[in-house]
């Protein structure tokens, strides 16, 4: 929750990603309360509506859920869910880009595979 | 023209019982744009007024090369700190000075006054020279100060919050003409500002002032390259930043964020457990001033 | 010389403007009062100037004292002048232009038919030194003790001045002053000496404080 917001991406996307990271890193545990919209707004000096938008993305993905009158909580199984989703996005988000860049500077697929195998 | 350095040694300034500047040492080189950053009351204006001998220092000395600056017109002719307009405007009761009176006085006093440039800027800023100085808005006062500073052609020119009161378009215009004048003339400028991010790309070196002391003076880009924000789970962050120069830390639950200044050879690696992000000048400054 | 020259220009212009205000003020009074006079506006101007010029000058110089130190001195310093040059320039132009105004007052006197005697010379020196000393005194008080004290001083000086003149003229009218022709000169000479010394002392006091003056933000 201490990451810095940048201008490269929409703020609400950064908020939801930050919460996801925190869940992956065991900073937020399952069935634990996450900061409310207003708390997030205050923390990052952003509009509460923007913070709410970030949280809603996670609610829609069933990573967070609302306990009436208490607040937002991390759902059991959220960590696995996030990992799974990120795995499914991995090819599009990273591998594709990697291949494109390699191609543009003349690194062949074979060379790339060697590089990956050699790296730890 | 002079290529001498402007050196300020052991300057202390006391007003009543308050020590506004504490033993300040500073060396300014010819041909640089310096940014002077500090919170309200940090001593920025006082510092600039010591450097330009407009106010006497309690102890210490300012020298331009081998010439002391205090009461020395030979040195002062190379220095311009145009600021007074504001103060006079604020408490000058009934003094009917108009913008053109100020510009005339500047043309008399400033040895290398560039009238053509002043006229051009008056036109471009759309400043009414017949207007009384006390009736100028904050933005228009800023413009007048900027005009006098730029057209002074002084080797060392100080601008104290020149963009305060200017709108975004005017601020961008100001930085453009500042850079234009800078690259053509090789003069030295010190610009103090609170709008740090806008100025950050313009400033070659940044001087941070806090509670009357210089806490940092460094090349802006070098500073940004070694400033990092590290965040993640508390124990992971602690392990990664152990032994590093930590400016500021924040904790929320198990999460922790630390702003660090890396020294040569030091490194923090971004990984699955740790976010390592670059920070901008404003964030470095805020981290340094928060206690 | 360059440092003094620019100060002579600036202070000359600034003080000159103020002196011009007196002349214009008197001119306006003359236009109002001189319309139905036989001698016309010019004659009326000369009479007014000769009669009240000195009083106006004293009044103005005291106000000028505040404006010079509060508005103009900081401006000259912020434009890069040294305190020394600025102060010297101010004092020179204060005296030179004061003299100029006195010249105009005397000329107006001659024009309106007043006799000029040797006493006029002493009177002029007296007026110049008195007005300059007043200007310096008020300015110095402003610099050292602030606005309120200098304003109080201003009022006090004028009340005592007015009272003094009233008492003197009352005594004179009653024939009790007892100053014969024989004593008139020495008294005047002593007064001139006293006022010139006062001018010198105020300049000295003033200069001492200007040396370490703070330009306020």
PDB file of C-alpha atoms in Angstrom, chain B residues 13-15 45 50 52-56 70-73 76-77 79-85 87-88 91-93 95 97 101-102 104-106 108-111 148, chain C residues 1-4 6-11 13-14 17 66-67 70-72 74-86 142 147 211-217:
ATOM      1  CA  UNK B  13      21.254  35.718   9.983  1.00  0.00           C
ATOM      2  CA  UNK B  14      19.396  36.460  13.166  1.00  0.00           C
ATOM      3  CA  UNK B  15      16.175  38.465  13.287  1.00  0.00           C
ATOM      4  CA  UNK B  45      14.396  34.971   0.479  1.00  0.00           C
ATOM      5  CA  UNK B  50      22.328  38.054   1.815  1.00  0.00           C
ATOM      6  CA  UNK B  52      22.906  40.238  -3.083  1.00  0.00           C
ATOM      7  CA  UNK B  53      23.901  42.354  -0.052  1.00  0.00           C
ATOM      8  CA  UNK B  54      20.413  43.780   0.241  1.00  0.00           C
ATOM      9  CA  UNK B  55      20.324  42.830   3.894  1.00  0.00           C
ATOM     10  CA  UNK B  56      23.303  42.609   6.200  1.00  0.00           C
ATOM     11  CA  UNK B  70      28.701  43.975   0.904  1.00  0.00           C
ATOM     12  CA  UNK B  71      28.566  47.695   0.019  1.00  0.00           C
ATOM     13  CA  UNK B  72      30.739  47.068  -2.992  1.00  0.00           C
ATOM     14  CA  UNK B  73      29.340  48.419  -6.217  1.00  0.00           C
ATOM     15  CA  UNK B  76      26.997  44.370  -6.966  1.00  0.00           C
ATOM     16  CA  UNK B  77      27.020  45.426 -10.599  1.00  0.00           C
ATOM     17  CA  UNK B  79      24.314  40.743  -9.236  1.00  0.00           C
ATOM     18  CA  UNK B  80      20.595  41.337  -9.614  1.00  0.00           C
ATOM     19  CA  UNK B  81      17.940  40.302  -7.131  1.00  0.00           C
ATOM     20  CA  UNK B  82      14.763  41.952  -8.237  1.00  0.00           C
ATOM     21  CA  UNK B  83      12.158  41.441  -5.568  1.00  0.00           C
ATOM     22  CA  UNK B  84      11.449  44.626  -3.706  1.00  0.00           C
ATOM     23  CA  UNK B  85       8.582  45.634  -5.891  1.00  0.00           C
ATOM     24  CA  UNK B  87       7.216  44.728  -0.526  1.00  0.00           C
ATOM     25  CA  UNK B  88       7.048  48.333  -1.625  1.00  0.00           C
ATOM     26  CA  UNK B  91       3.312  48.921   2.369  1.00  0.00           C
ATOM     27  CA  UNK B  92       4.083  51.894   0.185  1.00  0.00           C
ATOM     28  CA  UNK B  93       1.284  54.136   1.241  1.00  0.00           C
ATOM     29  CA  UNK B  95       3.494  56.337  -3.327  1.00  0.00           C
ATOM     30  CA  UNK B  97       4.990  54.835  -8.617  1.00  0.00           C
ATOM     31  CA  UNK B 101       8.787  54.506 -13.094  1.00  0.00           C
ATOM     32  CA  UNK B 102      10.211  51.191 -11.973  1.00  0.00           C
ATOM     33  CA  UNK B 104      13.034  53.838 -15.648  1.00  0.00           C
ATOM     34  CA  UNK B 105      14.741  53.401 -12.279  1.00  0.00           C
ATOM     35  CA  UNK B 106      16.010  50.013 -13.429  1.00  0.00           C
ATOM     36  CA  UNK B 108      19.301  54.103 -14.416  1.00  0.00           C
ATOM     37  CA  UNK B 109      20.621  51.686 -11.838  1.00  0.00           C
ATOM     38  CA  UNK B 110      21.370  48.502 -13.721  1.00  0.00           C
ATOM     39  CA  UNK B 111      24.621  48.843 -15.653  1.00  0.00           C
ATOM     40  CA  UNK B 148      13.692  43.433 -14.401  1.00  0.00           C
TER      41      UNK B 148
ATOM     42  CA  UNK C   1      31.255  58.195  -9.667  1.00  0.00           C
ATOM     43  CA  UNK C   2      28.960  55.913 -11.580  1.00  0.00           C
ATOM     44  CA  UNK C   3      27.386  54.691  -8.363  1.00  0.00           C
ATOM     45  CA  UNK C   4      26.677  58.225  -7.178  1.00  0.00           C
ATOM     46  CA  UNK C   6      22.706  57.024 -10.934  1.00  0.00           C
ATOM     47  CA  UNK C   7      21.615  57.906  -7.430  1.00  0.00           C
ATOM     48  CA  UNK C   8      21.691  61.625  -8.210  1.00  0.00           C
ATOM     49  CA  UNK C   9      19.453  60.879 -11.185  1.00  0.00           C
ATOM     50  CA  UNK C  10      17.008  58.777  -9.229  1.00  0.00           C
ATOM     51  CA  UNK C  11      16.819  60.933  -6.118  1.00  0.00           C
ATOM     52  CA  UNK C  13      13.811  62.795 -10.120  1.00  0.00           C
ATOM     53  CA  UNK C  14      11.990  61.524  -7.045  1.00  0.00           C
ATOM     54  CA  UNK C  17       8.545  65.290  -8.359  1.00  0.00           C
ATOM     55  CA  UNK C  66       8.976  58.924   5.426  1.00  0.00           C
ATOM     56  CA  UNK C  67       8.434  58.192   1.755  1.00  0.00           C
ATOM     57  CA  UNK C  70      10.102  53.562   3.275  1.00  0.00           C
ATOM     58  CA  UNK C  71       9.655  53.373  -0.477  1.00  0.00           C
ATOM     59  CA  UNK C  72      12.601  54.726  -2.317  1.00  0.00           C
ATOM     60  CA  UNK C  74      14.689  49.959  -0.495  1.00  0.00           C
ATOM     61  CA  UNK C  75      14.038  50.292  -4.203  1.00  0.00           C
ATOM     62  CA  UNK C  76      17.486  51.713  -4.880  1.00  0.00           C
ATOM     63  CA  UNK C  77      19.058  48.923  -2.817  1.00  0.00           C
ATOM     64  CA  UNK C  78      17.095  46.258  -4.643  1.00  0.00           C
ATOM     65  CA  UNK C  79      18.316  47.723  -7.910  1.00  0.00           C
ATOM     66  CA  UNK C  80      21.873  47.078  -6.784  1.00  0.00           C
ATOM     67  CA  UNK C  81      22.990  50.400  -5.316  1.00  0.00           C
ATOM     68  CA  UNK C  82      25.169  50.442  -2.229  1.00  0.00           C
ATOM     69  CA  UNK C  83      23.676  52.043   0.871  1.00  0.00           C
ATOM     70  CA  UNK C  84      26.447  54.613   0.912  1.00  0.00           C
ATOM     71  CA  UNK C  85      25.879  55.793  -2.657  1.00  0.00           C
ATOM     72  CA  UNK C  86      22.136  55.850  -2.242  1.00  0.00           C
ATOM     73  CA  UNK C 142      10.861  55.843  10.799  1.00  0.00           C
ATOM     74  CA  UNK C 147       5.934  54.208  11.439  1.00  0.00           C
ATOM     75  CA  UNK C 211      24.450  51.435   7.038  1.00  0.00           C
ATOM     76  CA  UNK C 212      22.810  48.432   8.704  1.00  0.00           C
ATOM     77  CA  UNK C 213      19.286  48.972   7.463  1.00  0.00           C
ATOM     78  CA  UNK C 214      17.158  45.924   6.663  1.00  0.00           C
ATOM     79  CA  UNK C 215      15.227  45.828   3.439  1.00  0.00           C
ATOM     80  CA  UNK C 216      11.938  44.445   4.614  1.00  0.00           C
ATOM     81  CA  UNK C 217      10.133  41.724   2.786  1.00  0.00           C
TER      82      UNK C 217
END
